[in-house]
Amino acid sequence: KNTIDQIAAGEVVERPASVVKELVENAIDSGATAITVEIKGGGIDMIRVTDNGSGIEKSEIRKAFKRHATSKLKSIDDLFKIHSLGFRGEALSSISSVAQVDLITKTREDLVGIRYSISGGEEVCFEEIGAPDGTSLIVRNLFFNTPARKKFLKTPQTEASYIGDVMEHLALDNPTISFHYINNRDDKFNTSGNGDLKEIIYRIYGRDVSLNLVPINVTERGVTLEGYLGEPSINRSNRNFEIFFVNGRYVKDKIVSKALEEGYKQYLMMHKFPFAVLHIRMDPAMVDVNVHPAKLEVRFDNQTALYEMIRSNVENTLRNREM
Ligand code: ADP
Ligand code: MG
């Protein structure tokens, strides 16, 4: 069983950043309004995700760490209309098979919480403990029992930068959740959860960027584009600041990038790229965001129409920005 879990872990848990993403998505699914993420040593030494969500019932805890133990998939139909982010029931089992995991959780209805520890897939402890409502998951020594995979990791600094990206995207994608991100005792950012995307951009990217944002909000033929375009003057030397969400999922997509850059064409210098945070929303039937659950790919039904819709609206929004 352990071997199968460790192999499955390779699918879900590629590196510390994927652990952070899975744990935060679970926290979001649990209805949390405040999520704190703290990492040490690039997340290889420690990742702690604390939320104020539903908590896990005592009788459900062990089950949650079994493979395909999702509480979110009620029928096969759900696969085609997935609202919650996680639905594969593999994250906790995978993570706990390749790390030392400590869970402290309490539901609102229960008077005491539970502390559950599992290391390399083996239960270490299950005891009652005083705890606030919600869940705190600590993952230590990632890949301690799979040295081959551990060797594949980059330096703690690089792994931390991947986690930083994941945290930024999660915060930008969930304006009504308050996120606090700490790296080696260093407060990276804190968002208020008041729903204001512009404020989140300010908290993450600072004053220079946030003072020079052009709002965009259009709907055409069932596709909505909403977010902020950076003034062409705050251009960047790489594409890391072209941030797209499709139906609430962070994606990297060449067609959307190209459309954005073409919309900026008359303003940008060669080899410069825009800053933009764009939420793209459309009928889920028009897009496949689950090409691979752990990847950032997306497949659109009508690429040409989408490209032109984005390009022309970015161009118009920039042209009209002074008016
Ligand atoms: P999935 O998210 O696909 O259901 P996971 O392995 O990520 O699978 O989680 C297993 C189960 O554990 C979830 O279905 C959920 O019931 C429970 N769970 C995990 N994290 C949390 C959390 N932070 N708060 C409440 N329940 C959680
Ligand atoms: Mg999950």
Coordinates of C-alpha atoms and ligand atoms in Angstrom, one line a residue:
K1 CA 0.0 0.0 0.0
N2 CA 2.8 2.3 0.9
T3 CA 4.6 1.9 -2.4
I4 CA 1.4 2.6 -4.3
D5 CA 0.9 5.8 -2.2
Q6 CA 4.4 6.8 -2.8
I7 CA 4.1 6.4 -6.5
A8 CA 0.7 8.2 -6.5
A9 CA 2.5 10.9 -4.5
G10 CA 4.7 11.6 -7.5
E11 CA 1.6 12.6 -9.4
V12 CA 0.2 15.0 -6.9
V13 CA 3.3 16.1 -4.9
E14 CA 6.1 17.1 -7.2
R15 CA 7.7 19.6 -4.8
P16 CA 6.9 21.7 -1.7
A17 CA 4.9 24.2 -3.8
S18 CA 2.5 21.4 -4.8
V19 CA 2.0 20.5 -1.2
V20 CA 1.2 24.1 -0.4
K21 CA -1.3 24.3 -3.2
E22 CA -3.1 21.2 -2.2
L23 CA -3.3 22.1 1.4
V24 CA -4.5 25.7 0.8
E25 CA -7.1 24.4 -1.7
N26 CA -8.3 22.0 1.0
A27 CA -8.5 25.0 3.4
I28 CA -10.5 27.0 0.8
D29 CA -12.8 24.0 0.2
S30 CA -13.5 23.9 4.0
G31 CA -15.0 27.3 3.9
A32 CA -12.1 29.1 5.6
T33 CA -12.1 32.9 5.6
A34 CA -8.5 33.2 6.9
I35 CA -5.6 31.0 5.9
T36 CA -2.0 31.3 7.2
V37 CA 0.9 29.6 5.5
E38 CA 4.3 29.4 7.0
I39 CA 7.3 27.6 5.5
K40 CA 10.8 26.9 6.5
G41 CA 13.7 25.8 4.4
G42 CA 11.9 26.2 1.1
G43 CA 9.0 24.1 2.4
I44 CA 11.3 21.0 2.5
D45 CA 11.9 21.4 6.3
M46 CA 8.4 22.6 7.2
I47 CA 5.1 23.7 5.8
R48 CA 2.3 24.8 8.1
V49 CA -1.2 25.7 6.8
T50 CA -3.7 26.9 9.3
D51 CA -7.3 27.7 8.5
N52 CA -10.5 28.7 10.3
G53 CA -12.7 26.4 8.2
S54 CA -15.0 23.5 9.0
G55 CA -12.5 21.2 10.7
I56 CA -12.5 17.5 10.2
E57 CA -14.8 15.3 12.3
K58 CA -13.1 12.8 14.5
S59 CA -14.5 9.8 12.7
E60 CA -13.4 11.2 9.3
I61 CA -9.8 11.9 10.1
R62 CA -8.2 8.5 9.4
K63 CA -10.4 8.2 6.3
A64 CA -9.1 11.6 4.9
F65 CA -5.6 10.1 4.8
K66 CA -6.7 7.1 2.7
R67 CA -6.3 7.1 -1.0
H68 CA -9.4 8.3 -3.0
A69 CA -10.9 9.3 0.3
T70 CA -12.5 12.5 -1.0
S71 CA -15.6 13.8 0.8
K72 CA -16.3 16.0 -2.2
L73 CA -17.2 13.7 -5.0
K74 CA -20.7 12.4 -4.5
S75 CA -21.4 11.0 -8.0
I76 CA -19.6 10.6 -11.3
D77 CA -21.6 13.5 -12.6
D78 CA -19.7 15.7 -10.2
L79 CA -16.6 15.0 -12.2
F80 CA -18.1 17.1 -15.0
K81 CA -19.2 20.1 -12.9
I82 CA -16.5 20.4 -10.3
H83 CA -17.0 23.4 -8.0
S84 CA -14.6 22.5 -5.3
L85 CA -11.0 22.7 -6.1
G86 CA -9.8 19.3 -4.9
F87 CA -11.8 16.3 -6.0
R88 CA -9.3 13.5 -6.4
G89 CA -8.9 12.4 -2.8
E90 CA -5.2 11.9 -3.1
A91 CA -3.5 14.8 -1.6
L92 CA -3.4 13.9 2.1
S93 CA -2.6 10.2 1.4
S94 CA 0.1 11.2 -1.0
I95 CA 1.7 13.8 1.2
S96 CA 1.6 11.7 4.3
S97 CA 3.3 8.8 2.5
V98 CA 6.3 10.9 1.8
A99 CA 6.6 13.2 4.8
Q100 CA 5.8 13.6 8.5
V101 CA 2.4 15.1 8.9
D102 CA 0.8 16.6 12.0
L103 CA -2.9 17.5 11.9
I104 CA -4.7 19.5 14.5
T105 CA -8.4 19.9 13.8
K106 CA -11.6 20.8 15.5
T107 CA -15.2 21.3 14.2
R108 CA -17.5 23.9 15.7
E109 CA -19.7 21.3 17.1
D110 CA -17.0 19.4 19.0
L111 CA -15.7 20.6 22.4
V112 CA -12.2 19.3 21.9
G113 CA -10.0 18.9 18.9
I114 CA -7.9 16.0 17.7
R115 CA -4.2 15.7 17.1
Y116 CA -3.3 13.1 14.5
S117 CA 0.3 12.3 13.4
I118 CA 1.2 10.2 10.5
S119 CA 4.7 9.6 9.2
G120 CA 5.6 7.9 5.9
G121 CA 2.1 6.5 5.9
E122 CA 2.2 5.1 9.4
E123 CA 0.0 6.4 12.1
V124 CA 2.0 7.8 15.0
C125 CA -0.6 9.4 17.3
F126 CA -4.3 10.1 17.6
E127 CA -5.3 12.0 20.7
E128 CA -7.7 14.7 22.0
I129 CA -6.2 18.1 22.3
G130 CA -7.5 21.7 23.0
A131 CA -7.7 23.5 19.7
P132 CA -9.4 26.4 18.0
D133 CA -12.1 25.8 15.3
G134 CA -10.5 24.8 12.0
T135 CA -7.5 22.8 10.8
S136 CA -3.8 23.2 11.1
L137 CA -1.6 20.8 9.0
I138 CA 2.1 20.7 9.4
V139 CA 4.2 18.8 6.9
R140 CA 7.8 18.2 7.9
N141 CA 10.8 16.7 6.1
L142 CA 9.2 16.2 2.7
F143 CA 10.5 13.2 0.8
F144 CA 12.5 12.0 3.9
N145 CA 11.8 8.4 2.9
T146 CA 12.2 8.9 -0.9
P147 CA 15.8 10.2 -1.3
A148 CA 15.7 9.9 -5.1
R149 CA 12.8 12.4 -5.2
K150 CA 14.4 14.6 -2.6
K151 CA 17.6 14.8 -4.7
F152 CA 15.4 16.2 -7.6
L153 CA 14.5 19.3 -5.6
K154 CA 16.1 22.6 -6.2
T155 CA 17.7 24.8 -3.5
P156 CA 15.5 26.0 -0.6
Q157 CA 15.5 29.5 -2.0
T158 CA 14.3 28.3 -5.4
E159 CA 11.6 26.1 -3.8
A160 CA 10.5 29.0 -1.7
S161 CA 10.2 31.2 -4.7
Y162 CA 7.9 28.6 -6.3
I163 CA 5.8 28.6 -3.1
G164 CA 5.7 32.4 -3.2
D165 CA 4.3 32.2 -6.7
V166 CA 1.6 29.7 -5.7
M167 CA 0.7 31.9 -2.6
E168 CA 0.4 35.0 -4.7
H169 CA -1.9 33.3 -7.2
L170 CA -4.0 31.8 -4.5
A171 CA -4.4 35.2 -2.8
L172 CA -5.2 36.9 -6.2
D173 CA -7.7 34.3 -7.0
N174 CA -9.6 34.5 -3.6
P175 CA -10.0 38.1 -2.7
T176 CA -12.6 37.4 0.0
I177 CA -10.1 35.1 1.9
S178 CA -7.5 36.7 4.2
F179 CA -4.1 35.2 3.4
H180 CA -1.0 35.5 5.5
Y181 CA 2.2 34.1 4.1
I182 CA 5.4 33.8 6.1
N183 CA 8.8 32.4 4.8
N184 CA 11.4 31.7 7.5
R185 CA 9.8 34.2 10.0
D186 CA 9.7 36.8 7.2
D187 CA 6.2 38.2 6.7
K188 CA 5.8 38.1 2.9
F189 CA 2.3 39.4 2.6
N190 CA -1.0 39.7 4.4
T191 CA -4.3 40.3 2.5
S192 CA -7.4 41.5 4.2
G193 CA -10.0 39.3 2.5
N194 CA -12.2 42.4 1.9
G195 CA -12.8 41.4 -1.7
D196 CA -10.8 44.2 -3.3
L197 CA -8.5 42.8 -5.9
K198 CA -6.6 46.1 -6.3
E199 CA -5.7 46.0 -2.6
I200 CA -4.3 42.5 -3.0
I201 CA -2.2 43.6 -5.9
Y202 CA -0.9 46.4 -3.6
R203 CA -0.2 44.0 -0.8
I204 CA 1.7 41.7 -3.0
Y205 CA 3.4 43.8 -5.6
G206 CA 3.7 47.1 -3.9
R207 CA 2.7 50.7 -4.4
D208 CA 4.4 51.4 -7.8
V209 CA 2.4 48.7 -9.5
S210 CA -0.9 49.3 -7.7
L211 CA -1.0 53.1 -8.4
N212 CA -0.8 52.4 -12.1
L213 CA -3.5 49.9 -12.8
V214 CA -6.2 50.2 -15.5
P215 CA -9.4 48.3 -14.6
I216 CA -10.9 46.0 -17.2
N217 CA -14.4 44.5 -17.0
V218 CA -16.2 43.4 -20.1
T219 CA -18.5 40.6 -21.1
E220 CA -18.8 39.5 -24.7
R221 CA -20.6 36.4 -26.1
G222 CA -20.5 34.7 -22.8
V223 CA -16.9 35.5 -21.9
T224 CA -16.1 37.9 -19.1
L225 CA -12.7 39.5 -18.7
E226 CA -12.2 41.2 -15.3
G227 CA -9.1 42.5 -13.5
Y228 CA -6.4 45.0 -13.9
L229 CA -4.0 45.9 -16.6
G230 CA -0.7 47.5 -15.6
E231 CA 0.2 50.8 -17.2
P232 CA 2.5 50.0 -20.1
S233 CA 5.1 52.0 -18.3
I234 CA 5.4 49.3 -15.6
N235 CA 6.4 46.6 -18.1
R236 CA 8.5 43.6 -17.1
S237 CA 11.3 41.6 -18.6
N238 CA 9.5 38.3 -18.3
R239 CA 6.0 36.8 -18.5
N240 CA 5.8 36.0 -14.7
F241 CA 3.5 39.0 -14.3
E242 CA 1.0 37.9 -16.9
I243 CA -1.4 36.3 -14.4
F244 CA -4.5 34.6 -15.7
F245 CA -7.3 32.7 -14.0
V246 CA -9.8 30.7 -16.0
N247 CA -13.0 30.0 -14.0
G248 CA -11.0 30.5 -10.8
R249 CA -8.0 28.4 -11.7
Y250 CA -4.5 29.8 -12.3
V251 CA -3.3 28.9 -15.8
K252 CA -0.4 29.5 -18.1
D253 CA -1.7 29.8 -21.6
K254 CA 0.1 30.8 -24.8
I255 CA -3.0 32.0 -26.5
V256 CA -4.1 34.3 -23.7
S257 CA -0.5 35.6 -23.3
K258 CA -0.3 36.3 -27.0
A259 CA -3.7 38.0 -27.0
L260 CA -2.7 40.2 -24.1
E261 CA 0.7 41.1 -25.6
E262 CA -0.9 42.0 -29.0
G263 CA -3.4 44.2 -27.1
Y264 CA -0.4 46.1 -25.6
K265 CA 1.6 46.0 -28.9
Q266 CA 1.7 49.7 -29.6
Y267 CA 2.9 50.6 -26.1
L268 CA 5.4 47.9 -25.2
M269 CA 9.1 47.9 -26.1
M270 CA 10.7 44.8 -27.6
H271 CA 11.3 42.0 -25.2
K272 CA 9.1 43.7 -22.6
F273 CA 6.0 42.2 -21.1
P274 CA 2.9 43.6 -19.4
F275 CA 1.8 43.3 -15.8
A276 CA -1.8 42.0 -15.8
V277 CA -4.1 40.1 -13.5
L278 CA -7.0 38.8 -15.5
H279 CA -9.9 36.7 -14.4
I280 CA -11.5 35.0 -17.5
R281 CA -14.9 33.5 -16.9
M282 CA -16.9 31.4 -19.3
D283 CA -19.4 28.5 -19.4
P284 CA -17.4 25.6 -18.0
A285 CA -18.6 23.6 -21.0
M286 CA -16.5 25.9 -23.2
V287 CA -13.2 25.1 -21.5
D288 CA -11.3 22.2 -20.0
V289 CA -9.3 23.2 -17.0
N290 CA -8.6 19.7 -15.9
V291 CA -6.4 18.5 -18.8
H292 CA -4.1 17.5 -15.9
P293 CA -5.1 18.4 -12.4
A294 CA -1.6 19.2 -11.2
K295 CA -0.6 21.2 -14.3
L296 CA -1.5 24.7 -15.3
E297 CA -2.8 23.8 -18.8
V298 CA -6.2 24.7 -20.1
R299 CA -8.0 23.9 -23.4
F300 CA -10.5 26.3 -25.0
D301 CA -13.2 25.2 -27.4
N302 CA -13.0 28.4 -29.5
Q303 CA -9.5 29.6 -29.3
T304 CA -9.7 32.1 -32.2
A305 CA -12.7 33.9 -30.9
L306 CA -11.3 34.1 -27.4
Y307 CA -7.9 35.4 -28.7
E308 CA -9.7 38.2 -30.6
M309 CA -12.0 39.0 -27.7
I310 CA -9.0 39.5 -25.3
R311 CA -6.8 41.3 -27.8
S312 CA -9.4 43.8 -28.9
N313 CA -10.6 44.5 -25.3
V314 CA -7.2 45.0 -23.9
E315 CA -6.3 47.3 -26.8
N316 CA -9.5 49.4 -26.3
T317 CA -9.1 49.5 -22.6
L318 CA -5.6 50.8 -22.9
R319 CA -6.5 53.3 -25.6
N320 CA -9.4 54.7 -23.5
R321 CA -7.5 54.8 -20.2
E322 CA -7.1 58.6 -20.2
M323 CA -10.7 59.3 -20.9
Ligands
ADP1 P1 -9.8 16.0 -1.7 O1 -9.4 17.4 -1.4 O2 -9.6 15.7 -3.2 O3 -11.1 15.5 -1.2 P2 -7.6 15.4 0.0 O4 -6.7 14.3 0.2 O5 -7.0 16.7 -0.4 O6 -8.7 15.0 -1.0 O7 -8.4 15.6 1.4 C1 -9.1 14.5 1.9 C2 -10.3 15.0 2.7 O8 -9.8 15.5 3.9 C3 -11.2 16.1 2.1 O9 -12.1 15.5 1.2 C4 -11.8 16.8 3.3 O10 -12.9 16.1 3.7 C5 -10.7 16.6 4.4 N1 -9.9 17.8 4.6 C6 -8.6 18.0 4.1 N2 -8.1 19.2 4.5 C7 -9.1 19.8 5.2 C8 -9.3 21.1 5.8 N3 -8.3 22.0 5.8 N4 -10.4 21.4 6.4 C9 -11.4 20.5 6.4 N5 -11.4 19.2 5.8 C10 -10.2 18.9 5.2
MG2 MG -7.6 18.3 -1.7

